[in-house]
Amino acid sequence: MSKEFDAVVLGAGAAGLMCAIEAGKRGRRVAVLERAEKIGKKILISGGGRCNFTNIHCAPENFLSANPHFAKSALARYPPKDFIALVEKHKIPYHEKTLGQLFCGRSASDITQMLETERRAAGVQAFLNQKTREISKTTEFLIRADGEEFRTPALVVATGGLSIPKMGATPLGYEIAKQFGLKIQETRPALVPLTFSEKDKRNYCDLTGVSMEVVAAADGHVFREKMLITHRGVSGPAVLQASSYWQPRKPVCIDLAPGHNVTSALLQGKTKSDSALRNAFVGVMPKRFAERWIELHPPKDWTNAAIDNFEKALHRWEIVPSGTEGYEKAEVTAGGVDTDELSSKTMESRRVPGLFFIGEVVDVTGHLGGFNFQWAWASGAAAGRAL
Ligand SMILES: Cc1cc2nc3c(=O)[nH]c(=O)nc-3n(C[C@H](O)[C@H](O)[C@H](O)COP(=O)(O)OP(=O)(O)OC[C@H]3O[C@@H](n4cnc5c(N)ncnc54)[C@H](O)[C@@H]3O)c2cc1C
């Protein structure tokens, strides 16, 4: 026999739990179905185990979407301070790490425990180990999961994106959207390390582990943070951010010495030599990278013009990545359910009344730094208040 609820939420991740809690608090009978054996598994591994749960500088500009205006309403109605108030109500220690990023002081499990406590208080029923298999709709939605059947007039899809398939990411959300005729913006891995061309691999990959502050730019979007050389290419926050805007076969432009004029002393001084040039890099970037750079891009001669060109090249390293490390390494999935299909106020489908999409499955992708969770909380709250 099928179980009846006012609303069924598919996926007990950040967005699904927030939505269920908001609806439960308003007296709705809500079920959350989760394929894993516990709730919020991605929250547990997020932020290196400390969960960067929001960003105090959150603004619509921190999100990518085919419609950059879509996220504004939900973000405004559930700002970071609302989630911070919840964290403080549960006496969870937290701190700002950098650039407005708030992390748990102890562990990400503080956030999942908080959500679990809120879920119970709101009377929301959780069904774990319930992989959703099939959805159909007559007057109501019928959901077939592992051994259970659910009936509801309101179905909320919060099954996340495709990143980290090892953790059990499934394309269910996109499949449901297609089943009901909703458009999808093509999905792609985002916040993902980029891979070098074969030549760059030969030139730089033995420097794996070298990290330095850079400005990385892709498609006109510029990020000043750390870059890390990996055994396949480049990563680190600056590159992850740029990766979300990177288009295949296009370059990523990297300023290797932002704010420095490395050769100014050299131009003014009497001695212009290899060792004077190497010394000019002290305090600007790691020695190993500087030496490799000089080896691969030596000034043609010691004329001022040649030194000037050397300086310019240093601030404009153009790499054309061979690709990305894919969903295995991507922190999020860009693209997803087209926002034209949804109400920006409630996240409900315009075509299919009672069908909602929230969180990462929607074509709204945050920058690195707590923005993706903030979107999950905000879109979850928007739907939860409409159920
Ligand atoms: C390694 C890593 C670190 C990250 N760190 C941060 C961070 O510090 N800060 C930040 O803002 N963002 C971070 N992110 C991104 C963030 O985790 C996601 O954007 C966010 O979890 C999306 O929330 P969601 O609820 O939409 O999806 P999810 O959290 O992915 O939840 C979806 C849920 O649906 C379930 N599900 C999937 N398919 C089915 C099915 N067929 N049946 C039933 N259930 C199903 C899944 O098991 C999962 O529990 C990180 C991501 C990764 C991979």
mmCIF file with all atom_site columns, C-alpha atoms in Angstrom, residues 33-238:
data_model
loop_
_atom_site.group_PDB
_atom_site.id
_atom_site.type_symbol
_atom_site.label_atom_id
_atom_site.label_alt_id
_atom_site.label_comp_id
_atom_site.label_asym_id
_atom_site.label_entity_id
_atom_site.label_seq_id
_atom_site.pdbx_PDB_ins_code
_atom_site.Cartn_x
_atom_site.Cartn_y
_atom_site.Cartn_z
_atom_site.occupancy
_atom_site.B_iso_or_equiv
_atom_site.pdbx_formal_charge
_atom_site.auth_seq_id
_atom_site.auth_comp_id
_atom_site.auth_asym_id
_atom_site.auth_atom_id
_atom_site.pdbx_PDB_model_num
ATOM 1   C CA . LEU A 1 33  ? 13.441 9.868  0.394   1.00 0.00 ? 33  LEU A CA 1
ATOM 2   C CA . GLU A 1 34  ? 17.173 9.264  0.322   1.00 0.00 ? 34  GLU A CA 1
ATOM 3   C CA . ARG A 1 35  ? 19.025 6.563  -1.593  1.00 0.00 ? 35  ARG A CA 1
ATOM 4   C CA . ALA A 1 36  ? 21.987 6.531  0.823   1.00 0.00 ? 36  ALA A CA 1
ATOM 5   C CA . GLU A 1 37  ? 22.055 4.985  4.286   1.00 0.00 ? 37  GLU A CA 1
ATOM 6   C CA . LYS A 1 38  ? 22.283 8.404  5.936   1.00 0.00 ? 38  LYS A CA 1
ATOM 7   C CA . ILE A 1 39  ? 21.336 12.003 5.291   1.00 0.00 ? 39  ILE A CA 1
ATOM 8   C CA . GLY A 1 40  ? 23.601 14.779 4.009   1.00 0.00 ? 40  GLY A CA 1
ATOM 9   C CA . LYS A 1 41  ? 26.589 12.693 2.945   1.00 0.00 ? 41  LYS A CA 1
ATOM 10  C CA . LYS A 1 42  ? 27.955 15.470 0.736   1.00 0.00 ? 42  LYS A CA 1
ATOM 11  C CA . ILE A 1 43  ? 27.680 17.943 3.590   1.00 0.00 ? 43  ILE A CA 1
ATOM 12  C CA . LEU A 1 44  ? 29.939 15.632 5.619   1.00 0.00 ? 44  LEU A CA 1
ATOM 13  C CA . ILE A 1 45  ? 32.776 15.706 3.056   1.00 0.00 ? 45  ILE A CA 1
ATOM 14  C CA . SER A 1 46  ? 32.333 19.375 2.177   1.00 0.00 ? 46  SER A CA 1
ATOM 15  C CA . GLY A 1 47  ? 34.869 22.064 2.964   1.00 0.00 ? 47  GLY A CA 1
ATOM 16  C CA . GLY A 1 48  ? 37.525 19.468 3.771   1.00 0.00 ? 48  GLY A CA 1
ATOM 17  C CA . GLY A 1 49  ? 35.242 18.002 6.484   1.00 0.00 ? 49  GLY A CA 1
ATOM 18  C CA . ARG A 1 50  ? 34.451 21.420 7.996   1.00 0.00 ? 50  ARG A CA 1
ATOM 19  C CA . CYS A 1 51  ? 31.609 22.456 5.644   1.00 0.00 ? 51  CYS A CA 1
ATOM 20  C CA . ASN A 1 52  ? 31.886 25.966 4.261   1.00 0.00 ? 52  ASN A CA 1
ATOM 21  C CA . PHE A 1 53  ? 28.162 26.396 4.930   1.00 0.00 ? 53  PHE A CA 1
ATOM 22  C CA . THR A 1 54  ? 27.659 29.948 3.647   1.00 0.00 ? 54  THR A CA 1
ATOM 23  C CA . ASN A 1 55  ? 29.356 33.151 2.595   1.00 0.00 ? 55  ASN A CA 1
ATOM 24  C CA . ILE A 1 56  ? 28.531 36.441 4.278   1.00 0.00 ? 56  ILE A CA 1
ATOM 25  C CA . HIS A 1 57  ? 29.173 38.360 1.023   1.00 0.00 ? 57  HIS A CA 1
ATOM 26  C CA . CYS A 1 58  ? 26.689 36.268 -0.951  1.00 0.00 ? 58  CYS A CA 1
ATOM 27  C CA . ALA A 1 59  ? 25.304 38.214 -3.935  1.00 0.00 ? 59  ALA A CA 1
ATOM 28  C CA . PRO A 1 60  ? 23.621 37.223 -7.210  1.00 0.00 ? 60  PRO A CA 1
ATOM 29  C CA . GLU A 1 61  ? 26.950 37.924 -8.993  1.00 0.00 ? 61  GLU A CA 1
ATOM 30  C CA . ASN A 1 62  ? 28.393 34.850 -7.278  1.00 0.00 ? 62  ASN A CA 1
ATOM 31  C CA . PHE A 1 63  ? 26.219 32.535 -9.365  1.00 0.00 ? 63  PHE A CA 1
ATOM 32  C CA . LEU A 1 64  ? 26.230 31.263 -12.964 1.00 0.00 ? 64  LEU A CA 1
ATOM 33  C CA . SER A 1 65  ? 22.986 30.594 -14.756 1.00 0.00 ? 65  SER A CA 1
ATOM 34  C CA . ALA A 1 66  ? 21.534 31.075 -18.229 1.00 0.00 ? 66  ALA A CA 1
ATOM 35  C CA . ASN A 1 67  ? 19.265 33.577 -16.443 1.00 0.00 ? 67  ASN A CA 1
ATOM 36  C CA . PRO A 1 68  ? 21.442 35.528 -13.975 1.00 0.00 ? 68  PRO A CA 1
ATOM 37  C CA . HIS A 1 69  ? 18.334 37.150 -12.404 1.00 0.00 ? 69  HIS A CA 1
ATOM 38  C CA . PHE A 1 70  ? 16.597 33.912 -11.468 1.00 0.00 ? 70  PHE A CA 1
ATOM 39  C CA . ALA A 1 71  ? 18.349 33.276 -8.141  1.00 0.00 ? 71  ALA A CA 1
ATOM 40  C CA . LYS A 1 72  ? 17.832 36.816 -6.804  1.00 0.00 ? 72  LYS A CA 1
ATOM 41  C CA . SER A 1 73  ? 14.408 36.344 -5.248  1.00 0.00 ? 73  SER A CA 1
ATOM 42  C CA . ALA A 1 74  ? 15.172 33.141 -3.317  1.00 0.00 ? 74  ALA A CA 1
ATOM 43  C CA . LEU A 1 75  ? 18.594 34.444 -2.201  1.00 0.00 ? 75  LEU A CA 1
ATOM 44  C CA . ALA A 1 76  ? 17.007 37.657 -0.912  1.00 0.00 ? 76  ALA A CA 1
ATOM 45  C CA . ARG A 1 77  ? 14.314 35.834 1.038   1.00 0.00 ? 77  ARG A CA 1
ATOM 46  C CA . TYR A 1 78  ? 16.749 33.435 2.730   1.00 0.00 ? 78  TYR A CA 1
ATOM 47  C CA . PRO A 1 79  ? 20.014 35.366 3.210   1.00 0.00 ? 79  PRO A CA 1
ATOM 48  C CA . PRO A 1 80  ? 23.145 33.982 4.915   1.00 0.00 ? 80  PRO A CA 1
ATOM 49  C CA . LYS A 1 81  ? 22.116 35.574 8.222   1.00 0.00 ? 81  LYS A CA 1
ATOM 50  C CA . ASP A 1 82  ? 19.089 33.266 8.414   1.00 0.00 ? 82  ASP A CA 1
ATOM 51  C CA . PHE A 1 83  ? 21.269 30.168 8.173   1.00 0.00 ? 83  PHE A CA 1
ATOM 52  C CA . ILE A 1 84  ? 23.808 31.664 10.582  1.00 0.00 ? 84  ILE A CA 1
ATOM 53  C CA . ALA A 1 85  ? 20.940 32.229 13.073  1.00 0.00 ? 85  ALA A CA 1
ATOM 54  C CA . LEU A 1 86  ? 20.087 28.523 12.798  1.00 0.00 ? 86  LEU A CA 1
ATOM 55  C CA . VAL A 1 87  ? 23.730 27.543 13.350  1.00 0.00 ? 87  VAL A CA 1
ATOM 56  C CA . GLU A 1 88  ? 23.895 29.822 16.398  1.00 0.00 ? 88  GLU A CA 1
ATOM 57  C CA . LYS A 1 89  ? 20.599 28.480 17.774  1.00 0.00 ? 89  LYS A CA 1
ATOM 58  C CA . HIS A 1 90  ? 22.281 25.053 17.805  1.00 0.00 ? 90  HIS A CA 1
ATOM 59  C CA . LYS A 1 91  ? 25.409 26.525 19.430  1.00 0.00 ? 91  LYS A CA 1
ATOM 60  C CA . ILE A 1 92  ? 27.650 25.314 16.613  1.00 0.00 ? 92  ILE A CA 1
ATOM 61  C CA . PRO A 1 93  ? 31.072 26.967 16.695  1.00 0.00 ? 93  PRO A CA 1
ATOM 62  C CA . TYR A 1 94  ? 32.112 28.527 13.385  1.00 0.00 ? 94  TYR A CA 1
ATOM 63  C CA . HIS A 1 95  ? 34.583 31.014 11.992  1.00 0.00 ? 95  HIS A CA 1
ATOM 64  C CA . GLU A 1 96  ? 35.310 33.065 8.900   1.00 0.00 ? 96  GLU A CA 1
ATOM 65  C CA . LYS A 1 97  ? 38.258 31.563 7.081   1.00 0.00 ? 97  LYS A CA 1
ATOM 66  C CA . THR A 1 98  ? 38.785 33.979 4.219   1.00 0.00 ? 98  THR A CA 1
ATOM 67  C CA . LEU A 1 99  ? 36.719 36.114 1.813   1.00 0.00 ? 99  LEU A CA 1
ATOM 68  C CA . GLY A 1 100 ? 33.544 35.793 3.898   1.00 0.00 ? 100 GLY A CA 1
ATOM 69  C CA . GLN A 1 101 ? 33.616 31.971 3.908   1.00 0.00 ? 101 GLN A CA 1
ATOM 70  C CA . LEU A 1 102 ? 32.074 30.529 7.097   1.00 0.00 ? 102 LEU A CA 1
ATOM 71  C CA . PHE A 1 103 ? 33.282 27.092 8.225   1.00 0.00 ? 103 PHE A CA 1
ATOM 72  C CA . CYS A 1 104 ? 32.349 24.848 11.160  1.00 0.00 ? 104 CYS A CA 1
ATOM 73  C CA . GLY A 1 105 ? 34.823 25.116 14.008  1.00 0.00 ? 105 GLY A CA 1
ATOM 74  C CA . ARG A 1 106 ? 34.620 21.387 14.784  1.00 0.00 ? 106 ARG A CA 1
ATOM 75  C CA . SER A 1 107 ? 33.206 19.268 12.006  1.00 0.00 ? 107 SER A CA 1
ATOM 76  C CA . ALA A 1 108 ? 30.684 19.235 9.165   1.00 0.00 ? 108 ALA A CA 1
ATOM 77  C CA . SER A 1 109 ? 28.729 16.638 11.140  1.00 0.00 ? 109 SER A CA 1
ATOM 78  C CA . ASP A 1 110 ? 27.550 19.535 13.349  1.00 0.00 ? 110 ASP A CA 1
ATOM 79  C CA . ILE A 1 111 ? 25.538 20.733 10.329  1.00 0.00 ? 111 ILE A CA 1
ATOM 80  C CA . THR A 1 112 ? 24.033 17.314 9.528   1.00 0.00 ? 112 THR A CA 1
ATOM 81  C CA . GLN A 1 113 ? 23.157 16.816 13.207  1.00 0.00 ? 113 GLN A CA 1
ATOM 82  C CA . MET A 1 114 ? 21.532 20.229 13.280  1.00 0.00 ? 114 MET A CA 1
ATOM 83  C CA . LEU A 1 115 ? 19.455 19.402 10.199  1.00 0.00 ? 115 LEU A CA 1
ATOM 84  C CA . GLU A 1 116 ? 18.531 16.028 11.658  1.00 0.00 ? 116 GLU A CA 1
ATOM 85  C CA . THR A 1 117 ? 17.364 17.674 14.910  1.00 0.00 ? 117 THR A CA 1
ATOM 86  C CA . GLU A 1 118 ? 15.354 20.243 12.939  1.00 0.00 ? 118 GLU A CA 1
ATOM 87  C CA . ARG A 1 119 ? 13.878 17.492 10.745  1.00 0.00 ? 119 ARG A CA 1
ATOM 88  C CA . ARG A 1 120 ? 12.608 15.558 13.751  1.00 0.00 ? 120 ARG A CA 1
ATOM 89  C CA . ALA A 1 121 ? 11.267 18.715 15.431  1.00 0.00 ? 121 ALA A CA 1
ATOM 90  C CA . ALA A 1 122 ? 9.366  19.562 12.244  1.00 0.00 ? 122 ALA A CA 1
ATOM 91  C CA . GLY A 1 123 ? 7.858  16.065 12.139  1.00 0.00 ? 123 GLY A CA 1
ATOM 92  C CA . VAL A 1 124 ? 9.391  15.213 8.766   1.00 0.00 ? 124 VAL A CA 1
ATOM 93  C CA . GLN A 1 125 ? 9.694  11.478 8.071   1.00 0.00 ? 125 GLN A CA 1
ATOM 94  C CA . ALA A 1 126 ? 12.958 10.296 6.527   1.00 0.00 ? 126 ALA A CA 1
ATOM 95  C CA . PHE A 1 127 ? 13.115 7.104  4.460   1.00 0.00 ? 127 PHE A CA 1
ATOM 96  C CA . LEU A 1 128 ? 16.729 6.028  3.971   1.00 0.00 ? 128 LEU A CA 1
ATOM 97  C CA . ASN A 1 129 ? 18.097 3.399  1.550   1.00 0.00 ? 129 ASN A CA 1
ATOM 98  C CA . GLN A 1 130 ? 15.243 4.384  -0.766  1.00 0.00 ? 130 GLN A CA 1
ATOM 99  C CA . LYS A 1 131 ? 16.516 4.852  -4.267  1.00 0.00 ? 131 LYS A CA 1
ATOM 100 C CA . THR A 1 132 ? 13.733 6.474  -6.261  1.00 0.00 ? 132 THR A CA 1
ATOM 101 C CA . ARG A 1 133 ? 13.039 4.242  -9.265  1.00 0.00 ? 133 ARG A CA 1
ATOM 102 C CA . GLU A 1 134 ? 9.988  5.572  -11.021 1.00 0.00 ? 134 GLU A CA 1
ATOM 103 C CA . ILE A 1 135 ? 7.643  8.555  -10.959 1.00 0.00 ? 135 ILE A CA 1
ATOM 104 C CA . SER A 1 136 ? 4.250  8.781  -12.537 1.00 0.00 ? 136 SER A CA 1
ATOM 105 C CA . LYS A 1 137 ? 1.473  11.325 -12.350 1.00 0.00 ? 137 LYS A CA 1
ATOM 106 C CA . THR A 1 138 ? -2.278 11.120 -12.635 1.00 0.00 ? 138 THR A CA 1
ATOM 107 C CA . THR A 1 139 ? -4.087 13.478 -10.305 1.00 0.00 ? 139 THR A CA 1
ATOM 108 C CA . GLU A 1 140 ? -1.215 12.971 -7.847  1.00 0.00 ? 140 GLU A CA 1
ATOM 109 C CA . PHE A 1 141 ? 2.419  11.906 -8.088  1.00 0.00 ? 141 PHE A CA 1
ATOM 110 C CA . LEU A 1 142 ? 3.162  8.240  -7.492  1.00 0.00 ? 142 LEU A CA 1
ATOM 111 C CA . ILE A 1 143 ? 6.741  7.494  -6.473  1.00 0.00 ? 143 ILE A CA 1
ATOM 112 C CA . ARG A 1 144 ? 8.160  3.994  -6.559  1.00 0.00 ? 144 ARG A CA 1
ATOM 113 C CA . ALA A 1 145 ? 11.267 3.533  -4.452  1.00 0.00 ? 145 ALA A CA 1
ATOM 114 C CA . ASP A 1 146 ? 13.006 0.420  -3.098  1.00 0.00 ? 146 ASP A CA 1
ATOM 115 C CA . GLY A 1 147 ? 10.143 -1.541 -1.603  1.00 0.00 ? 147 GLY A CA 1
ATOM 116 C CA . GLU A 1 148 ? 7.978  1.482  -0.819  1.00 0.00 ? 148 GLU A CA 1
ATOM 117 C CA . GLU A 1 149 ? 5.409  3.490  -2.725  1.00 0.00 ? 149 GLU A CA 1
ATOM 118 C CA . PHE A 1 150 ? 4.452  7.091  -2.006  1.00 0.00 ? 150 PHE A CA 1
ATOM 119 C CA . ARG A 1 151 ? 1.555  9.236  -3.155  1.00 0.00 ? 151 ARG A CA 1
ATOM 120 C CA . THR A 1 152 ? 1.570  13.026 -2.976  1.00 0.00 ? 152 THR A CA 1
ATOM 121 C CA . PRO A 1 153 ? 0.185  16.141 -4.664  1.00 0.00 ? 153 PRO A CA 1
ATOM 122 C CA . ALA A 1 154 ? 3.598  17.895 -4.324  1.00 0.00 ? 154 ALA A CA 1
ATOM 123 C CA . LEU A 1 155 ? 6.894  16.385 -5.442  1.00 0.00 ? 155 LEU A CA 1
ATOM 124 C CA . VAL A 1 156 ? 10.178 18.198 -4.758  1.00 0.00 ? 156 VAL A CA 1
ATOM 125 C CA . VAL A 1 157 ? 13.231 17.054 -6.708  1.00 0.00 ? 157 VAL A CA 1
ATOM 126 C CA . ALA A 1 158 ? 16.412 17.696 -4.706  1.00 0.00 ? 158 ALA A CA 1
ATOM 127 C CA . THR A 1 159 ? 18.633 14.916 -6.014  1.00 0.00 ? 159 THR A CA 1
ATOM 128 C CA . GLY A 1 160 ? 21.676 17.137 -6.681  1.00 0.00 ? 160 GLY A CA 1
ATOM 129 C CA . GLY A 1 161 ? 24.078 17.069 -9.615  1.00 0.00 ? 161 GLY A CA 1
ATOM 130 C CA . LEU A 1 162 ? 26.409 14.547 -11.232 1.00 0.00 ? 162 LEU A CA 1
ATOM 131 C CA . SER A 1 163 ? 29.599 15.344 -9.346  1.00 0.00 ? 163 SER A CA 1
ATOM 132 C CA . ILE A 1 164 ? 31.376 12.649 -7.328  1.00 0.00 ? 164 ILE A CA 1
ATOM 133 C CA . PRO A 1 165 ? 29.612 9.588  -8.790  1.00 0.00 ? 165 PRO A CA 1
ATOM 134 C CA . LYS A 1 166 ? 31.491 7.445  -6.237  1.00 0.00 ? 166 LYS A CA 1
ATOM 135 C CA . MET A 1 167 ? 29.242 8.980  -3.576  1.00 0.00 ? 167 MET A CA 1
ATOM 136 C CA . GLY A 1 168 ? 26.167 7.846  -5.467  1.00 0.00 ? 168 GLY A CA 1
ATOM 137 C CA . ALA A 1 169 ? 25.233 10.904 -7.525  1.00 0.00 ? 169 ALA A CA 1
ATOM 138 C CA . THR A 1 170 ? 22.453 9.953  -9.937  1.00 0.00 ? 170 THR A CA 1
ATOM 139 C CA . PRO A 1 171 ? 20.949 11.724 -12.969 1.00 0.00 ? 171 PRO A CA 1
ATOM 140 C CA . LEU A 1 172 ? 17.442 11.162 -11.572 1.00 0.00 ? 172 LEU A CA 1
ATOM 141 C CA . GLY A 1 173 ? 16.610 14.859 -11.270 1.00 0.00 ? 173 GLY A CA 1
ATOM 142 C CA . TYR A 1 174 ? 17.406 15.539 -14.922 1.00 0.00 ? 174 TYR A CA 1
ATOM 143 C CA . GLU A 1 175 ? 15.488 12.407 -15.975 1.00 0.00 ? 175 GLU A CA 1
ATOM 144 C CA . ILE A 1 176 ? 12.383 13.553 -14.087 1.00 0.00 ? 176 ILE A CA 1
ATOM 145 C CA . ALA A 1 177 ? 12.668 16.980 -15.721 1.00 0.00 ? 177 ALA A CA 1
ATOM 146 C CA . LYS A 1 178 ? 12.857 15.345 -19.164 1.00 0.00 ? 178 LYS A CA 1
ATOM 147 C CA . GLN A 1 179 ? 9.996  12.976 -18.359 1.00 0.00 ? 179 GLN A CA 1
ATOM 148 C CA . PHE A 1 180 ? 7.737  15.965 -17.677 1.00 0.00 ? 180 PHE A CA 1
ATOM 149 C CA . GLY A 1 181 ? 8.954  17.886 -20.739 1.00 0.00 ? 181 GLY A CA 1
ATOM 150 C CA . LEU A 1 182 ? 11.064 20.500 -18.921 1.00 0.00 ? 182 LEU A CA 1
ATOM 151 C CA . LYS A 1 183 ? 14.056 22.003 -20.744 1.00 0.00 ? 183 LYS A CA 1
ATOM 152 C CA . ILE A 1 184 ? 17.554 21.382 -19.441 1.00 0.00 ? 184 ILE A CA 1
ATOM 153 C CA . GLN A 1 185 ? 20.629 23.544 -19.847 1.00 0.00 ? 185 GLN A CA 1
ATOM 154 C CA . GLU A 1 186 ? 23.468 21.225 -20.835 1.00 0.00 ? 186 GLU A CA 1
ATOM 155 C CA . THR A 1 187 ? 25.327 19.990 -17.765 1.00 0.00 ? 187 THR A CA 1
ATOM 156 C CA . ARG A 1 188 ? 29.103 20.147 -17.296 1.00 0.00 ? 188 ARG A CA 1
ATOM 157 C CA . PRO A 1 189 ? 31.581 19.707 -14.459 1.00 0.00 ? 189 PRO A CA 1
ATOM 158 C CA . ALA A 1 190 ? 32.356 22.990 -12.660 1.00 0.00 ? 190 ALA A CA 1
ATOM 159 C CA . LEU A 1 191 ? 34.721 24.013 -9.863  1.00 0.00 ? 191 LEU A CA 1
ATOM 160 C CA . VAL A 1 192 ? 36.952 21.358 -11.361 1.00 0.00 ? 192 VAL A CA 1
ATOM 161 C CA . PRO A 1 193 ? 40.724 21.017 -11.905 1.00 0.00 ? 193 PRO A CA 1
ATOM 162 C CA . LEU A 1 194 ? 41.880 21.659 -15.471 1.00 0.00 ? 194 LEU A CA 1
ATOM 163 C CA . THR A 1 195 ? 44.233 19.342 -17.348 1.00 0.00 ? 195 THR A CA 1
ATOM 164 C CA . PHE A 1 196 ? 47.321 20.502 -19.236 1.00 0.00 ? 196 PHE A CA 1
ATOM 165 C CA . SER A 1 197 ? 48.031 19.911 -22.908 1.00 0.00 ? 197 SER A CA 1
ATOM 166 C CA . GLU A 1 198 ? 50.730 17.247 -23.434 1.00 0.00 ? 198 GLU A CA 1
ATOM 167 C CA . LYS A 1 199 ? 53.380 19.951 -23.866 1.00 0.00 ? 199 LYS A CA 1
ATOM 168 C CA . ASP A 1 200 ? 52.456 21.809 -20.671 1.00 0.00 ? 200 ASP A CA 1
ATOM 169 C CA . LYS A 1 201 ? 52.305 18.480 -18.849 1.00 0.00 ? 201 LYS A CA 1
ATOM 170 C CA . ARG A 1 202 ? 55.924 17.761 -19.848 1.00 0.00 ? 202 ARG A CA 1
ATOM 171 C CA . ASN A 1 203 ? 56.926 21.288 -18.874 1.00 0.00 ? 203 ASN A CA 1
ATOM 172 C CA . TYR A 1 204 ? 55.240 21.646 -15.497 1.00 0.00 ? 204 TYR A CA 1
ATOM 173 C CA . CYS A 1 205 ? 53.820 18.458 -14.004 1.00 0.00 ? 205 CYS A CA 1
ATOM 174 C CA . ASP A 1 206 ? 57.008 17.535 -12.153 1.00 0.00 ? 206 ASP A CA 1
ATOM 175 C CA . LEU A 1 207 ? 56.275 20.661 -10.081 1.00 0.00 ? 207 LEU A CA 1
ATOM 176 C CA . THR A 1 208 ? 53.196 18.943 -8.569  1.00 0.00 ? 208 THR A CA 1
ATOM 177 C CA . GLY A 1 209 ? 52.349 20.500 -5.216  1.00 0.00 ? 209 GLY A CA 1
ATOM 178 C CA . VAL A 1 210 ? 53.740 23.948 -6.015  1.00 0.00 ? 210 VAL A CA 1
ATOM 179 C CA . SER A 1 211 ? 51.174 26.577 -5.038  1.00 0.00 ? 211 SER A CA 1
ATOM 180 C CA . MET A 1 212 ? 51.150 30.340 -5.559  1.00 0.00 ? 212 MET A CA 1
ATOM 181 C CA . GLU A 1 213 ? 48.821 33.319 -5.610  1.00 0.00 ? 213 GLU A CA 1
ATOM 182 C CA . VAL A 1 214 ? 47.700 34.207 -9.145  1.00 0.00 ? 214 VAL A CA 1
ATOM 183 C CA . VAL A 1 215 ? 44.918 35.939 -11.001 1.00 0.00 ? 215 VAL A CA 1
ATOM 184 C CA . ALA A 1 216 ? 43.149 33.446 -13.262 1.00 0.00 ? 216 ALA A CA 1
ATOM 185 C CA . ALA A 1 217 ? 40.709 34.602 -15.917 1.00 0.00 ? 217 ALA A CA 1
ATOM 186 C CA . ALA A 1 218 ? 38.315 32.709 -18.173 1.00 0.00 ? 218 ALA A CA 1
ATOM 187 C CA . ASP A 1 219 ? 35.703 34.222 -20.434 1.00 0.00 ? 219 ASP A CA 1
ATOM 188 C CA . GLY A 1 220 ? 36.187 37.650 -18.823 1.00 0.00 ? 220 GLY A CA 1
ATOM 189 C CA . HIS A 1 221 ? 35.743 36.428 -15.230 1.00 0.00 ? 221 HIS A CA 1
ATOM 190 C CA . VAL A 1 222 ? 38.717 37.099 -12.996 1.00 0.00 ? 222 VAL A CA 1
ATOM 191 C CA . PHE A 1 223 ? 39.717 35.427 -9.712  1.00 0.00 ? 223 PHE A CA 1
ATOM 192 C CA . ARG A 1 224 ? 42.667 36.297 -7.462  1.00 0.00 ? 224 ARG A CA 1
ATOM 193 C CA . GLU A 1 225 ? 43.416 33.285 -5.289  1.00 0.00 ? 225 GLU A CA 1
ATOM 194 C CA . LYS A 1 226 ? 45.859 30.374 -5.058  1.00 0.00 ? 226 LYS A CA 1
ATOM 195 C CA . MET A 1 227 ? 46.790 28.114 -7.977  1.00 0.00 ? 227 MET A CA 1
ATOM 196 C CA . LEU A 1 228 ? 48.160 24.611 -7.466  1.00 0.00 ? 228 LEU A CA 1
ATOM 197 C CA . ILE A 1 229 ? 50.151 22.524 -9.946  1.00 0.00 ? 229 ILE A CA 1
ATOM 198 C CA . THR A 1 230 ? 48.868 18.932 -9.981  1.00 0.00 ? 230 THR A CA 1
ATOM 199 C CA . HIS A 1 231 ? 50.183 15.818 -11.686 1.00 0.00 ? 231 HIS A CA 1
ATOM 200 C CA . ARG A 1 232 ? 47.660 16.365 -14.484 1.00 0.00 ? 232 ARG A CA 1
ATOM 201 C CA . GLY A 1 233 ? 47.354 20.151 -14.727 1.00 0.00 ? 233 GLY A CA 1
ATOM 202 C CA . VAL A 1 234 ? 46.262 23.045 -12.543 1.00 0.00 ? 234 VAL A CA 1
ATOM 203 C CA . SER A 1 235 ? 43.891 23.349 -9.617  1.00 0.00 ? 235 SER A CA 1
ATOM 204 C CA . GLY A 1 236 ? 43.577 25.506 -6.489  1.00 0.00 ? 236 GLY A CA 1
ATOM 205 C CA . PRO A 1 237 ? 40.773 28.010 -5.792  1.00 0.00 ? 237 PRO A CA 1
ATOM 206 C CA . ALA A 1 238 ? 41.698 30.483 -8.570  1.00 0.00 ? 238 ALA A CA 1
#
